[in-house]
Short mmCIF file of C-alpha atoms in Angstrom, two decimals:
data_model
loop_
_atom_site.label_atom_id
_atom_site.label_comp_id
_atom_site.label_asym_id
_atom_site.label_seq_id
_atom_site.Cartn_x
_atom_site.Cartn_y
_atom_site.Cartn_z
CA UNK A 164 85.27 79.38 27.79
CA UNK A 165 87.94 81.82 30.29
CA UNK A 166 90.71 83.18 28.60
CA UNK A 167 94.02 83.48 30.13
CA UNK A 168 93.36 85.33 33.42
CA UNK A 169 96.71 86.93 35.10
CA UNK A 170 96.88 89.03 38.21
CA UNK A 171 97.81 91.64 39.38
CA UNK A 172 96.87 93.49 36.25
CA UNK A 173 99.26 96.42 37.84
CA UNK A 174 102.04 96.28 40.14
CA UNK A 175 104.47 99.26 41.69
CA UNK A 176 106.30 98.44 43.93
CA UNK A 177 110.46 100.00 44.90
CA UNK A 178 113.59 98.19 43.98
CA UNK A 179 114.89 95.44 45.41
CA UNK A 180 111.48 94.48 46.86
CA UNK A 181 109.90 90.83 45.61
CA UNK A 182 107.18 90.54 43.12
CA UNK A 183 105.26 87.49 41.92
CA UNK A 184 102.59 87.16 38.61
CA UNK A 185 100.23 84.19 38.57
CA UNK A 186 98.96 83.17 35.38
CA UNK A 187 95.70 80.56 34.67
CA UNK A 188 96.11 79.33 31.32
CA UNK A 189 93.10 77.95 29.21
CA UNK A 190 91.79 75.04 30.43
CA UNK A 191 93.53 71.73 28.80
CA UNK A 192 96.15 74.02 27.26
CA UNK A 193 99.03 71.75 28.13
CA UNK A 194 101.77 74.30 26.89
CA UNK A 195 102.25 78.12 28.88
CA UNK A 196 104.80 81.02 28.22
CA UNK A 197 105.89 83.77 29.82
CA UNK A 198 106.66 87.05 27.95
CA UNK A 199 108.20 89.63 28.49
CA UNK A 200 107.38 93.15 26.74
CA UNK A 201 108.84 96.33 26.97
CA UNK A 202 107.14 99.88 25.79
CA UNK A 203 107.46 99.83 21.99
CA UNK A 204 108.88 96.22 20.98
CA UNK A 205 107.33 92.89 20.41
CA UNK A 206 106.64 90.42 23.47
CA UNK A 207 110.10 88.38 24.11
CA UNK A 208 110.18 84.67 25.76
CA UNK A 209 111.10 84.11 29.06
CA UNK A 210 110.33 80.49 29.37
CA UNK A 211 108.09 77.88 28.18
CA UNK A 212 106.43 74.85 30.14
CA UNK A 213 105.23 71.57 28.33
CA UNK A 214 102.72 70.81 31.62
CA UNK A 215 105.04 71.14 34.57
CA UNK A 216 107.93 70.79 32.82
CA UNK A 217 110.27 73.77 31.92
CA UNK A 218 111.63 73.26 28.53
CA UNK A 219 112.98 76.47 27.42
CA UNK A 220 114.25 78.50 30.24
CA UNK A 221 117.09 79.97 28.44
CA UNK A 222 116.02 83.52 27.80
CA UNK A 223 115.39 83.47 32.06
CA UNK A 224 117.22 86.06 33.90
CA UNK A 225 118.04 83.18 36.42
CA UNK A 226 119.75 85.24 39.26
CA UNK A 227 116.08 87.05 40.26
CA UNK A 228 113.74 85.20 37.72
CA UNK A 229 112.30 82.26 38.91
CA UNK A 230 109.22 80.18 37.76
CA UNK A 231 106.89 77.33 38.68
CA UNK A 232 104.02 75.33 37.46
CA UNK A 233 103.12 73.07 39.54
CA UNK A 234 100.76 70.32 38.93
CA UNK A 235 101.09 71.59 34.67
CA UNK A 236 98.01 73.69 35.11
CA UNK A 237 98.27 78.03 36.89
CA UNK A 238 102.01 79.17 36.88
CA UNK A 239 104.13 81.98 38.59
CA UNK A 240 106.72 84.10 38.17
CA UNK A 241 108.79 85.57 40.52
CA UNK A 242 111.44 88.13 40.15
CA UNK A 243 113.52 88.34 43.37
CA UNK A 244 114.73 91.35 43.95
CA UNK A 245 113.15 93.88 41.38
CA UNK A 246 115.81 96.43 39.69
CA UNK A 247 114.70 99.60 37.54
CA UNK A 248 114.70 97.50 34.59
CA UNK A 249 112.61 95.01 35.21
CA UNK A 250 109.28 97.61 34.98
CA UNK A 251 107.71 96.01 31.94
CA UNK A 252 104.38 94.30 31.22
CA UNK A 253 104.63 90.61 31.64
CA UNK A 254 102.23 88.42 29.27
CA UNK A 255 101.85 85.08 29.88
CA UNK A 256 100.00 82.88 27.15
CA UNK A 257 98.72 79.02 26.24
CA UNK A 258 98.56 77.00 22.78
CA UNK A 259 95.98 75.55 21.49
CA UNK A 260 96.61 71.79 19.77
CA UNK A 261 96.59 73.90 16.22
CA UNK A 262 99.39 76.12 17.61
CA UNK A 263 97.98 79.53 17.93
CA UNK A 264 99.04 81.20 21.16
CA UNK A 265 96.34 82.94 23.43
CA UNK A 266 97.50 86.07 25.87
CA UNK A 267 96.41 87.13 28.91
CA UNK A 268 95.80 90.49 29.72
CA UNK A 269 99.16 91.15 31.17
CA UNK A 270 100.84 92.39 34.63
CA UNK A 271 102.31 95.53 33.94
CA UNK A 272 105.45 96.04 36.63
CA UNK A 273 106.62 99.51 37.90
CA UNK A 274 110.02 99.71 39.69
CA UNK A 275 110.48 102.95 41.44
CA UNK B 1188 120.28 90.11 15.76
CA UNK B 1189 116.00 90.48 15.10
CA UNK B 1190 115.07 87.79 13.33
CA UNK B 1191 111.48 88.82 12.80
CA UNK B 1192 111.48 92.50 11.37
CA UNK B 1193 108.45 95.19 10.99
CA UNK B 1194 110.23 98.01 9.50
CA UNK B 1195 107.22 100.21 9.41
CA UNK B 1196 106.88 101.69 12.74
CA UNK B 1197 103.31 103.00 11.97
CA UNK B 1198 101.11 103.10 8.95
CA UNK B 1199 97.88 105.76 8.47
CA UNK B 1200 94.96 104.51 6.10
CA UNK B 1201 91.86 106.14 5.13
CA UNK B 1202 88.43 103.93 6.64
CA UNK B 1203 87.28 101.62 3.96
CA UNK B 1204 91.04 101.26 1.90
CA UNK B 1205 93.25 98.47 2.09
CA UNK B 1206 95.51 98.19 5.06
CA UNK B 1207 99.04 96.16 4.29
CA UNK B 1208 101.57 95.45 7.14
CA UNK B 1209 104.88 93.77 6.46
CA UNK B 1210 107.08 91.24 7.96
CA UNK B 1211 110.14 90.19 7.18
CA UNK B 1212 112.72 87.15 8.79
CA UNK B 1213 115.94 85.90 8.41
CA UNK B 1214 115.79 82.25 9.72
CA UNK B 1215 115.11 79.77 7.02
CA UNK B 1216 114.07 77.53 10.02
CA UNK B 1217 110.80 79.53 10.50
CA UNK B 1218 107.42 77.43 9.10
CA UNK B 1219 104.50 79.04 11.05
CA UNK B 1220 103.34 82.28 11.64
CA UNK B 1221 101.20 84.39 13.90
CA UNK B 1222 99.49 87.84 14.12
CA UNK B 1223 98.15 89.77 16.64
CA UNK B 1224 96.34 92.54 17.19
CA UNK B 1225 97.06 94.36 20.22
CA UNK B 1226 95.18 97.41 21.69
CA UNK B 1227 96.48 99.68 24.91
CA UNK B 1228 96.71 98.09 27.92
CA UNK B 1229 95.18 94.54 26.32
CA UNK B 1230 97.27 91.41 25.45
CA UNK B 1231 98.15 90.46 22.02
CA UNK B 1232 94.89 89.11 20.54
CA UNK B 1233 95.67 86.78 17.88
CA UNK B 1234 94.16 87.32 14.28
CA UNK B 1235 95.23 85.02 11.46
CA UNK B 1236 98.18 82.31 11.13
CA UNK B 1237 99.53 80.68 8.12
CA UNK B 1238 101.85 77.56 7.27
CA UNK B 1239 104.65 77.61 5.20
CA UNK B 1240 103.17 74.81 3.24
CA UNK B 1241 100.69 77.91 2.45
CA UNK B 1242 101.03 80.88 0.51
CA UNK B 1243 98.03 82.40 1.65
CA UNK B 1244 95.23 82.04 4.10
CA UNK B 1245 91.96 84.31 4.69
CA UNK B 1246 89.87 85.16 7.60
CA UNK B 1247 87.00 87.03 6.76
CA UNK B 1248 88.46 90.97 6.15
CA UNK B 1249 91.91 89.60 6.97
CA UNK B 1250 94.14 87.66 4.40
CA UNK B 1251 98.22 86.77 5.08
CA UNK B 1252 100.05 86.29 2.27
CA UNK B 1253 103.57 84.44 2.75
CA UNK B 1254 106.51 84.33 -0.24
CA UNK B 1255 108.87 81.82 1.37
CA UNK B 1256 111.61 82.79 -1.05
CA UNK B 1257 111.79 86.51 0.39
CA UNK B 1258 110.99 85.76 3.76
CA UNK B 1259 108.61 88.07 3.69
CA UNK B 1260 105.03 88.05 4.94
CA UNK B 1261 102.05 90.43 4.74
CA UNK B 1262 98.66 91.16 6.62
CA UNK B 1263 96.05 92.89 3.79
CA UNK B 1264 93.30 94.18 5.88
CA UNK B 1265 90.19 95.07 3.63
CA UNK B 1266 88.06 97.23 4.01
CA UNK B 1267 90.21 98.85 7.19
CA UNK B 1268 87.65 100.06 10.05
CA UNK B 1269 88.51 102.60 13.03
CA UNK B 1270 88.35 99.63 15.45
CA UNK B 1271 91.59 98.23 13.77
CA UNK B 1272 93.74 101.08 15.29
CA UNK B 1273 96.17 99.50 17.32
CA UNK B 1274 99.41 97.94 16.77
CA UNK B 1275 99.91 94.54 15.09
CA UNK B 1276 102.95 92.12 15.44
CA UNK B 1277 104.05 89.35 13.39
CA UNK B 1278 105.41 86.04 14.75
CA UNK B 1279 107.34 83.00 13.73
CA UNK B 1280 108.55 80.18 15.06
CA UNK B 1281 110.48 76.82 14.21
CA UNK B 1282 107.80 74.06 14.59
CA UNK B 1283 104.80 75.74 16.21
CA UNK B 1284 106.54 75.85 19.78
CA UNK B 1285 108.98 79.02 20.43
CA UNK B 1286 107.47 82.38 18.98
CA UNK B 1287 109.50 84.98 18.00
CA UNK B 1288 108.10 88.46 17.67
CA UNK B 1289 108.46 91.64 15.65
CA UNK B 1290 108.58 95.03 17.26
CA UNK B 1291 105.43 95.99 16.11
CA UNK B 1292 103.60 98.54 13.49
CA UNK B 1293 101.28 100.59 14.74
CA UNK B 1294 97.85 101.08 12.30
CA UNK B 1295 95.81 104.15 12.42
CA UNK B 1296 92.88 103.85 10.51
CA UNK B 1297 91.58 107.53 9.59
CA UNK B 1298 87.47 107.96 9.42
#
């Protein structure tokens, strides 16, 4: 069975350009998240889908983050425009029905 | 305010001895807990969870032991191999659906 696959696996690009992540989750995982995680600390939410719903989107930086899952099966995230802070690696992850959470690889974001 | 806390940035343990990482939280709301294993340039992969309806659970070389009262949990990894070298978090969450992470403690296992 595929794991969570995310691309790009590295991104650079220069502030205030556009940059989207796509995330496939495990298939019949009903529930995504997208982390964020910064050199040295533990992976913090951005936002959580139940299928295509959004149900925890408060941690979202909602002035340049944006999200979508449409049809409750791959997701993106967008960030729109890109500052010096945002370079990070962003996770995204599915549950199973027992709870566990399963990772991607990660797309790790340079701003220049 | 970190409500899931690692206090031991990294921990160095001789091959074959006992490896212990430690977690600590402060919300009395938390009943389920993750860890993960997480090697450079990898995501988190996850290891062992545990229930609070649990005081222990065990996974082969990996056991997680949870004292409710403390809010304090532990990862015993026995015998410790090279190949566990990387950095381990602990998670919790309020019924199984928002995670909350530590920062992280980063094992070096010495051959």
């Amino acid at each position: 069975e595929a794991g969570v696959v995310q691309s790009p696996r590295y991104k650079i690009i220069e502030k205030k350009q556009p940059v989207a992540f796509w995330c496939n989750p495990i298939s019949g995982h009903n529930t995504l998240y997208w982390y964020l995680q910064n050199l040295g600390q533990g992976p913090e939410l951005l936002i959580r889908y139940e299928n295509e719903e959004a149900v925890d989107d408060s941690q979202l930086p909602k002035d340049r983050f944006s999200a979508e899952r449409l049809k409750g099966v791959d997701s993106t995230l967008k960030i729109q425009p890109a500052e010096l802070g945002d370079s990070a690696v962003y996770l995204c992850a599915s549950r199973t029905n027992t709870g566990e959470l399963f990772f991607g690889e990660g797309s790790r974001l340079t701003v220049l | 305010d970190q409500q899931v806390k690692q206090n031991s940035p990294s921990l160095s343990v001789q091959e074959g001895r006992i490896s212990i990482l430690n977690c600590d939280y402060t919300n009395s709301m938390f009943d389920y807990f993750l860890w993960y294993k997480k090697y450079p340039a990898e995501g988190p992969t996850f290891l062992i969870s545990i229930s609070s309806i649990k005081d222990k659970n065990e996974d082969g070389r990996f056991t997680v032991f949870l004292n409710k009262s403390a809010k304090h949990l532990s990862l015993h990894i026995v015998p410790s191999q090279p190949g566990d070298s990387a950095v381990y978090f602990c998670a919790a969450s309020a019924g199984g659906q928002n995670f909350v992470f530590g920062p992280g403690t980063r094992l070096s296992v010495l051959p």
